[in-house]
Amino acid sequence: MSLTIRLTGTGGAQLVPVFGCDCPACRRARVDEAHRRRPCSAVVKFNNAVTLLDAGLPDLMTQWPAGSFQQFLLTHYHMDHVQGLFPLRWGVGEPIAVY
């Protein structure tokens, strides 16, 4: 058995940098991408199954090609956890389970 978890977003709903904020953390995030906090999301690989845990990334389609995930697991239905799913509703191909 093989399990890997890769965090792809660890920010809250406001993200970092926060729009209009001039605190040290937000200033640093504006100049150094490594300090930016994206919407909540993680890729979980268990054996041959790949699950996206929360779909908060708005650029989900540009991050991974079609067929990358067998399922989505949503922790709750807040916009910063589901917004990446909206553009997929017009996709073609096999359905993807959402839990």
CSV table of N, CA and C in Angstrom, one decimal:
chain,number,residue,atom,x,y,z
A,1,MET,N,0.8,-1.2,0.0
A,1,MET,CA,0.0,0.0,0.0
A,1,MET,C,0.9,1.2,0.0
A,2,SER,N,0.4,2.3,-0.7
A,2,SER,CA,1.1,3.5,-0.8
A,2,SER,C,0.2,4.7,-0.6
A,3,LEU,N,0.6,5.6,0.3
A,3,LEU,CA,-0.2,6.8,0.6
A,3,LEU,C,0.7,8.0,0.5
A,4,THR,N,0.3,9.0,-0.3
A,4,THR,CA,0.9,10.3,-0.3
A,4,THR,C,-0.1,11.4,-0.3
A,5,ILE,N,0.2,12.5,0.5
A,5,ILE,CA,-0.7,13.6,0.6
A,5,ILE,C,0.1,14.9,0.2
A,6,ARG,N,-0.3,15.6,-0.7
A,6,ARG,CA,0.4,16.9,-1.1
A,6,ARG,C,-0.6,18.0,-0.9
A,7,LEU,N,-0.2,18.9,0.0
A,7,LEU,CA,-1.1,20.1,0.2
A,7,LEU,C,-0.8,21.1,-0.9
A,8,THR,N,-1.9,21.5,-1.6
A,8,THR,CA,-1.9,22.4,-2.7
A,8,THR,C,-2.4,23.8,-2.4
A,9,GLY,N,-3.0,23.9,-1.2
A,9,GLY,CA,-3.6,25.2,-0.8
A,9,GLY,C,-3.9,25.1,0.7
A,10,THR,N,-3.4,26.0,1.5
A,10,THR,CA,-3.6,26.0,2.9
A,10,THR,C,-4.1,27.3,3.5
A,11,GLY,N,-4.6,28.2,2.6
A,11,GLY,CA,-5.1,29.5,3.0
A,11,GLY,C,-6.6,29.4,3.5
A,12,GLY,N,-6.9,30.4,4.2
A,12,GLY,CA,-8.3,30.6,4.6
A,12,GLY,C,-9.1,31.2,3.5
A,13,ALA,N,-10.3,31.6,3.7
A,13,ALA,CA,-11.2,32.2,2.7
A,13,ALA,C,-10.6,33.5,2.1
A,14,GLN,N,-9.9,34.2,3.0
A,14,GLN,CA,-9.3,35.5,2.6
A,14,GLN,C,-8.0,35.4,1.8
A,15,LEU,N,-7.3,34.3,1.9
A,15,LEU,CA,-6.1,34.0,1.2
A,15,LEU,C,-5.0,34.9,1.8
A,16,VAL,N,-3.8,34.8,1.3
A,16,VAL,CA,-2.6,35.6,1.6
A,16,VAL,C,-1.9,35.8,0.3
A,17,PRO,N,-1.7,37.0,-0.1
A,17,PRO,CA,-1.9,38.3,0.5
A,17,PRO,C,-3.4,38.7,0.5
A,18,VAL,N,-3.8,39.3,1.5
A,18,VAL,CA,-5.2,39.8,1.6
A,18,VAL,C,-5.3,41.1,0.8
A,19,PHE,N,-6.3,41.3,0.1
A,19,PHE,CA,-6.5,42.5,-0.8
A,19,PHE,C,-6.5,43.7,0.1
A,20,GLY,N,-5.6,44.6,-0.2
A,20,GLY,CA,-5.6,45.9,0.6
A,20,GLY,C,-4.8,45.9,1.9
A,21,CYS,N,-4.3,44.7,2.3
A,21,CYS,CA,-3.6,44.6,3.6
A,21,CYS,C,-2.1,44.9,3.4
A,22,ASP,N,-1.6,45.6,4.3
A,22,ASP,CA,-0.2,46.0,4.3
A,22,ASP,C,0.6,45.5,5.4
A,23,CYS,N,0.2,44.4,6.0
A,23,CYS,CA,0.9,43.8,7.1
A,23,CYS,C,2.2,43.1,6.6
A,24,PRO,N,3.2,42.8,7.4
A,24,PRO,CA,4.4,42.2,6.9
A,24,PRO,C,4.2,40.9,6.2
A,25,ALA,N,3.3,40.0,6.6
A,25,ALA,CA,3.0,38.8,5.9
A,25,ALA,C,2.5,39.0,4.5
A,26,CYS,N,1.6,39.9,4.4
A,26,CYS,CA,1.0,40.2,3.1
A,26,CYS,C,2.0,40.8,2.1
A,27,ARG,N,2.8,41.8,2.7
A,27,ARG,CA,3.8,42.4,1.9
A,27,ARG,C,4.8,41.3,1.4
A,28,ARG,N,5.2,40.4,2.2
A,28,ARG,CA,6.2,39.4,1.9
A,28,ARG,C,5.6,38.5,0.8
A,29,ALA,N,4.3,38.1,0.9
A,29,ALA,CA,3.6,37.3,0.0
A,29,ALA,C,3.5,37.9,-1.4
A,30,ARG,N,3.4,39.2,-1.5
A,30,ARG,CA,3.3,39.9,-2.8
A,30,ARG,C,4.6,39.8,-3.5
A,31,VAL,N,5.7,39.8,-2.8
A,31,VAL,CA,7.0,39.7,-3.5
A,31,VAL,C,7.6,38.3,-3.6
A,32,ASP,N,7.1,37.4,-2.8
A,32,ASP,CA,7.7,36.1,-2.8
A,32,ASP,C,6.5,35.1,-2.9
A,33,GLU,N,6.4,34.4,-4.0
A,33,GLU,CA,5.3,33.5,-4.2
A,33,GLU,C,5.2,32.4,-3.3
A,34,ALA,N,6.4,32.0,-2.7
A,34,ALA,CA,6.5,30.9,-1.8
A,34,ALA,C,5.7,31.2,-0.5
A,35,HIS,N,5.4,32.4,-0.2
A,35,HIS,CA,4.7,32.8,1.0
A,35,HIS,C,3.2,33.1,0.8
A,36,ARG,N,2.7,32.8,-0.5
A,36,ARG,CA,1.3,33.0,-0.7
A,36,ARG,C,0.5,31.8,-0.2
A,37,ARG,N,-0.7,32.1,0.2
A,37,ARG,CA,-1.6,31.0,0.7
A,37,ARG,C,-2.8,30.9,-0.2
A,38,ARG,N,-2.9,29.8,-0.9
A,38,ARG,CA,-4.0,29.5,-1.9
A,38,ARG,C,-5.1,28.8,-1.2
A,39,PRO,N,-6.3,28.8,-1.8
A,39,PRO,CA,-7.5,28.1,-1.2
A,39,PRO,C,-7.2,26.7,-0.8
A,40,CYS,N,-7.9,26.2,0.2
A,40,CYS,CA,-7.8,24.9,0.7
A,40,CYS,C,-7.9,23.8,-0.4
A,41,SER,N,-6.9,22.9,-0.4
A,41,SER,CA,-6.9,21.8,-1.4
A,41,SER,C,-5.8,20.9,-1.1
A,42,ALA,N,-5.9,19.6,-1.4
A,42,ALA,CA,-4.9,18.6,-1.2
A,42,ALA,C,-5.1,17.5,-2.2
A,43,VAL,N,-4.0,16.9,-2.7
A,43,VAL,CA,-4.1,15.7,-3.6
A,43,VAL,C,-3.7,14.5,-2.7
A,44,VAL,N,-4.6,13.5,-2.7
A,44,VAL,CA,-4.3,12.3,-1.9
A,44,VAL,C,-4.2,11.2,-2.9
A,45,LYS,N,-3.1,10.5,-2.8
A,45,LYS,CA,-2.9,9.3,-3.7
A,45,LYS,C,-2.8,8.1,-2.8
A,46,PHE,N,-3.7,7.2,-3.0
A,46,PHE,CA,-3.7,5.9,-2.2
A,46,PHE,C,-3.7,4.8,-3.2
A,47,ASN,N,-2.6,4.0,-3.2
A,47,ASN,CA,-2.4,3.0,-4.3
A,47,ASN,C,-2.5,3.7,-5.6
A,48,ASN,N,-3.5,3.3,-6.4
A,48,ASN,CA,-3.7,3.9,-7.8
A,48,ASN,C,-4.8,4.9,-7.9
A,49,ALA,N,-5.5,5.2,-6.8
A,49,ALA,CA,-6.6,6.1,-6.8
A,49,ALA,C,-6.0,7.5,-6.4
A,50,VAL,N,-6.5,8.5,-7.1
A,50,VAL,CA,-6.1,9.9,-6.8
A,50,VAL,C,-7.3,10.7,-6.5
A,51,THR,N,-7.3,11.3,-5.3
A,51,THR,CA,-8.5,12.1,-4.8
A,51,THR,C,-8.1,13.5,-4.6
A,52,LEU,N,-8.9,14.4,-5.0
A,52,LEU,CA,-8.7,15.8,-4.7
A,52,LEU,C,-9.5,16.1,-3.5
A,53,LEU,N,-8.9,16.5,-2.4
A,53,LEU,CA,-9.5,16.9,-1.1
A,53,LEU,C,-9.8,18.4,-1.1
A,54,ASP,N,-11.0,18.7,-1.3
A,54,ASP,CA,-11.5,20.1,-1.4
A,54,ASP,C,-11.0,20.7,-2.8
A,55,ALA,N,-11.9,21.4,-3.4
A,55,ALA,CA,-11.6,21.9,-4.7
A,55,ALA,C,-11.7,23.5,-4.7
A,56,GLY,N,-10.9,24.1,-3.8
A,56,GLY,CA,-10.9,25.5,-3.7
A,56,GLY,C,-10.1,26.3,-4.7
A,57,LEU,N,-9.3,25.6,-5.4
A,57,LEU,CA,-8.4,26.2,-6.4
A,57,LEU,C,-9.2,26.6,-7.6
A,58,PRO,N,-9.3,27.9,-7.9
A,58,PRO,CA,-10.2,28.4,-9.0
A,58,PRO,C,-9.6,28.0,-10.4
A,59,ASP,N,-8.3,27.7,-10.4
A,59,ASP,CA,-7.6,27.3,-11.7
A,59,ASP,C,-7.4,25.8,-11.7
A,60,LEU,N,-8.3,25.1,-11.2
A,60,LEU,CA,-8.2,23.6,-11.2
A,60,LEU,C,-7.9,23.0,-12.5
A,61,MET,N,-8.6,23.5,-13.6
A,61,MET,CA,-8.4,23.0,-14.9
A,61,MET,C,-7.0,23.2,-15.5
A,62,THR,N,-6.4,24.3,-15.1
A,62,THR,CA,-5.0,24.6,-15.6
A,62,THR,C,-4.0,23.9,-14.8
A,63,GLN,N,-4.3,23.5,-13.6
A,63,GLN,CA,-3.3,22.8,-12.7
A,63,GLN,C,-3.2,21.3,-13.1
A,64,TRP,N,-4.3,20.7,-13.4
A,64,TRP,CA,-4.2,19.2,-13.7
A,64,TRP,C,-5.0,18.9,-15.0
A,65,PRO,N,-4.6,18.0,-15.8
A,65,PRO,CA,-5.3,17.7,-17.0
A,65,PRO,C,-6.5,16.8,-16.7
A,66,ALA,N,-7.5,16.7,-17.6
A,66,ALA,CA,-8.7,15.9,-17.4
A,66,ALA,C,-8.2,14.5,-17.2
A,67,GLY,N,-8.9,13.8,-16.3
A,67,GLY,CA,-8.6,12.4,-15.9
A,67,GLY,C,-7.6,12.3,-14.8
A,68,SER,N,-7.2,13.4,-14.2
A,68,SER,CA,-6.2,13.3,-13.1
A,68,SER,C,-6.8,12.7,-11.8
A,69,PHE,N,-8.1,12.9,-11.6
A,69,PHE,CA,-8.7,12.5,-10.3
A,69,PHE,C,-9.8,11.5,-10.6
A,70,GLN,N,-9.9,10.5,-9.7
A,70,GLN,CA,-10.9,9.6,-9.7
A,70,GLN,C,-12.1,10.0,-8.9
A,71,GLN,N,-11.9,11.0,-8.0
A,71,GLN,CA,-13.0,11.5,-7.1
A,71,GLN,C,-12.6,12.7,-6.4
A,72,PHE,N,-13.6,13.5,-6.0
A,72,PHE,CA,-13.4,14.7,-5.2
A,72,PHE,C,-14.0,14.4,-3.8
A,73,LEU,N,-13.3,14.9,-2.7
A,73,LEU,CA,-13.9,14.8,-1.4
A,73,LEU,C,-13.9,16.2,-0.8
A,74,LEU,N,-15.1,16.7,-0.6
A,74,LEU,CA,-15.3,18.0,-0.1
A,74,LEU,C,-15.6,17.9,1.4
A,75,THR,N,-14.9,18.7,2.2
A,75,THR,CA,-15.0,18.7,3.7
A,75,THR,C,-16.3,19.5,4.1
A,76,HIS,N,-16.6,20.5,3.3
A,76,HIS,CA,-17.9,21.3,3.5
A,76,HIS,C,-18.1,22.2,2.3
A,77,TYR,N,-19.3,22.7,2.3
A,77,TYR,CA,-19.7,23.5,1.1
A,77,TYR,C,-19.6,25.0,1.3
A,78,HIS,N,-18.3,25.5,1.5
A,78,HIS,CA,-18.0,26.9,1.4
A,78,HIS,C,-17.3,27.2,0.1
A,79,MET,N,-17.5,28.4,-0.4
A,79,MET,CA,-17.0,28.7,-1.7
A,79,MET,C,-15.5,28.4,-1.8
A,80,ASP,N,-14.7,28.7,-0.8
A,80,ASP,CA,-13.3,28.5,-0.9
A,80,ASP,C,-12.9,27.1,-0.8
A,81,HIS,N,-13.8,26.2,-0.8
A,81,HIS,CA,-13.6,24.7,-0.8
A,81,HIS,C,-14.2,24.0,-2.0
A,82,VAL,N,-15.0,24.8,-2.8
A,82,VAL,CA,-15.7,24.1,-3.9
A,82,VAL,C,-15.6,24.9,-5.2
A,83,GLN,N,-15.1,26.1,-5.2
A,83,GLN,CA,-15.1,27.0,-6.4
A,83,GLN,C,-14.4,26.4,-7.7
A,84,GLY,N,-13.5,25.5,-7.5
A,84,GLY,CA,-12.8,24.9,-8.6
A,84,GLY,C,-13.7,23.9,-9.4
A,85,LEU,N,-14.8,23.5,-8.8
A,85,LEU,CA,-15.7,22.5,-9.5
A,85,LEU,C,-16.6,23.2,-10.5
A,86,PHE,N,-16.9,24.4,-10.3
A,86,PHE,CA,-17.9,25.1,-11.2
A,86,PHE,C,-17.6,25.0,-12.7
A,87,PRO,N,-16.3,25.3,-13.1
A,87,PRO,CA,-16.1,25.2,-14.6
A,87,PRO,C,-16.1,23.8,-15.1
A,88,LEU,N,-16.0,22.8,-14.2
A,88,LEU,CA,-16.0,21.4,-14.7
A,88,LEU,C,-17.4,20.9,-15.1
A,89,ARG,N,-18.4,21.6,-14.7
A,89,ARG,CA,-19.8,21.1,-14.9
A,89,ARG,C,-20.1,21.0,-16.4
A,90,TRP,N,-19.4,21.7,-17.3
A,90,TRP,CA,-19.6,21.6,-18.7
A,90,TRP,C,-18.6,20.7,-19.4
A,91,GLY,N,-17.8,20.0,-18.6
A,91,GLY,CA,-16.8,19.1,-19.1
A,91,GLY,C,-17.4,17.9,-19.8
A,92,VAL,N,-16.7,17.2,-20.6
A,92,VAL,CA,-17.1,16.0,-21.3
A,92,VAL,C,-16.3,14.9,-20.8
A,93,GLY,N,-16.8,13.7,-21.0
A,93,GLY,CA,-16.0,12.5,-20.6
A,93,GLY,C,-16.7,11.8,-19.4
A,94,GLU,N,-15.9,11.0,-18.7
A,94,GLU,CA,-16.5,10.2,-17.6
A,94,GLU,C,-16.8,11.1,-16.5
A,95,PRO,N,-17.9,10.8,-15.8
A,95,PRO,CA,-18.3,11.5,-14.6
A,95,PRO,C,-17.2,11.3,-13.5
A,96,ILE,N,-17.1,12.2,-12.6
A,96,ILE,CA,-16.2,12.1,-11.4
A,96,ILE,C,-17.0,12.2,-10.2
A,97,ALA,N,-16.9,11.2,-9.3
A,97,ALA,CA,-17.6,11.1,-8.1
A,97,ALA,C,-17.2,12.3,-7.1
A,98,VAL,N,-18.2,12.9,-6.5
A,98,VAL,CA,-18.0,14.0,-5.5
A,98,VAL,C,-18.6,13.5,-4.2
A,99,TYR,N,-17.8,13.5,-3.2
A,99,TYR,CA,-18.3,13.1,-1.8
A,99,TYR,C,-18.2,14.2,-0.9
